[in-house]
Amino acid sequence: MYVSRFSISIEKELLEKLDKLTRSLRFPNRSRTIRYLIQQATLQKNRKENKEMAGAIVLIYNHHQRELQSQATRLQHDFHPLILSVQHVHLDHENCLETLAVKGKADELEILANLLISIKGIQYGTLVLTGSL
Ligand code: NI
């Protein structure tokens, strides 16, 4: 990948903030932090503009909860075009961790995630959108 160099002018306070951020993110240099900030801003913009995105829905639940698994499976079938894969891990005797790799319009992914997360008995759920396509 071709890398460009450029110089920027910013206030001293802002530069201190950039360095503080670089340290707290444990990035090796300012360039890495600026690259990260551009990626985050682009991600937010793409999400707002309902672009095609990829990511994961992560759920934790107790599999003894009645109806939960059949409800979750029904929903996953209803939204099957958005779901690329499902990984189910038995965390311990009761708890399961399910990770759905998803791809689709940001709004649709959000609807699917919220429907899954709001199923009675889901202890934890989150949607992570990492890239746009
Ligand atoms: Ni399980």
PDB file of N, CA and C and ligand atoms in Angstrom, residues 61-63 69 88-98, ligand 1:
ATOM      1  N   TYR A  61     -26.330 -16.343  26.900  1.00  0.00           N
ATOM      2  CA  TYR A  61     -27.594 -16.720  27.515  1.00  0.00           C
ATOM      3  C   TYR A  61     -27.510 -18.061  28.213  1.00  0.00           C
ATOM      4  N   ASN A  62     -28.486 -18.267  29.072  1.00  0.00           N
ATOM      5  CA  ASN A  62     -28.597 -19.530  29.786  1.00  0.00           C
ATOM      6  C   ASN A  62     -29.480 -20.451  28.952  1.00  0.00           C
ATOM      7  N   HIS A  63     -28.968 -21.581  28.535  1.00  0.00           N
ATOM      8  CA  HIS A  63     -29.737 -22.419  27.600  1.00  0.00           C
ATOM      9  C   HIS A  63     -30.906 -23.146  28.279  1.00  0.00           C
ATOM     10  N   GLN A  69     -34.127 -20.628  22.920  1.00  0.00           N
ATOM     11  CA  GLN A  69     -33.412 -21.135  21.754  1.00  0.00           C
ATOM     12  C   GLN A  69     -34.293 -21.257  20.515  1.00  0.00           C
ATOM     13  N   HIS A  88     -21.570 -21.482  18.151  1.00  0.00           N
ATOM     14  CA  HIS A  88     -22.128 -21.670  19.484  1.00  0.00           C
ATOM     15  C   HIS A  88     -21.076 -22.326  20.368  1.00  0.00           C
ATOM     16  N   VAL A  89     -20.792 -21.677  21.499  1.00  0.00           N
ATOM     17  CA  VAL A  89     -19.810 -22.234  22.438  1.00  0.00           C
ATOM     18  C   VAL A  89     -20.495 -22.442  23.781  1.00  0.00           C
ATOM     19  N   HIS A  90     -20.332 -23.617  24.387  1.00  0.00           N
ATOM     20  CA  HIS A  90     -20.878 -23.881  25.722  1.00  0.00           C
ATOM     21  C   HIS A  90     -19.865 -23.372  26.732  1.00  0.00           C
ATOM     22  N   LEU A  91     -20.174 -22.243  27.379  1.00  0.00           N
ATOM     23  CA  LEU A  91     -19.214 -21.619  28.289  1.00  0.00           C
ATOM     24  C   LEU A  91     -19.035 -22.421  29.565  1.00  0.00           C
ATOM     25  N   ASP A  92     -20.154 -22.913  30.111  1.00  0.00           N
ATOM     26  CA  ASP A  92     -20.118 -23.764  31.301  1.00  0.00           C
ATOM     27  C   ASP A  92     -21.399 -24.584  31.304  1.00  0.00           C
ATOM     28  N   HIS A  93     -21.810 -25.065  32.472  1.00  0.00           N
ATOM     29  CA  HIS A  93     -22.978 -25.934  32.539  1.00  0.00           C
ATOM     30  C   HIS A  93     -24.258 -25.277  32.024  1.00  0.00           C
ATOM     31  N   GLU A  94     -24.394 -23.964  32.297  1.00  0.00           N
ATOM     32  CA  GLU A  94     -25.638 -23.275  31.934  1.00  0.00           C
ATOM     33  C   GLU A  94     -25.498 -22.311  30.757  1.00  0.00           C
ATOM     34  N   ASN A  95     -24.353 -21.659  30.691  1.00  0.00           N
ATOM     35  CA  ASN A  95     -24.230 -20.502  29.796  1.00  0.00           C
ATOM     36  C   ASN A  95     -23.633 -20.808  28.430  1.00  0.00           C
ATOM     37  N   CYS A  96     -24.230 -20.141  27.433  1.00  0.00           N
ATOM     38  CA  CYS A  96     -23.781 -20.312  26.056  1.00  0.00           C
ATOM     39  C   CYS A  96     -23.350 -18.953  25.502  1.00  0.00           C
ATOM     40  N   LEU A  97     -22.369 -18.998  24.638  1.00  0.00           N
ATOM     41  CA  LEU A  97     -21.917 -17.807  23.926  1.00  0.00           C
ATOM     42  C   LEU A  97     -22.157 -18.057  22.450  1.00  0.00           C
ATOM     43  N   GLU A  98     -22.974 -17.187  21.841  1.00  0.00           N
ATOM     44  CA  GLU A  98     -23.255 -17.362  20.428  1.00  0.00           C
ATOM     45  C   GLU A  98     -22.751 -16.146  19.658  1.00  0.00           C
TER      46      GLU A  98
HETATM   47 NI    NI B   1     -24.541 -24.127  24.738  1.00  0.00          NI
END
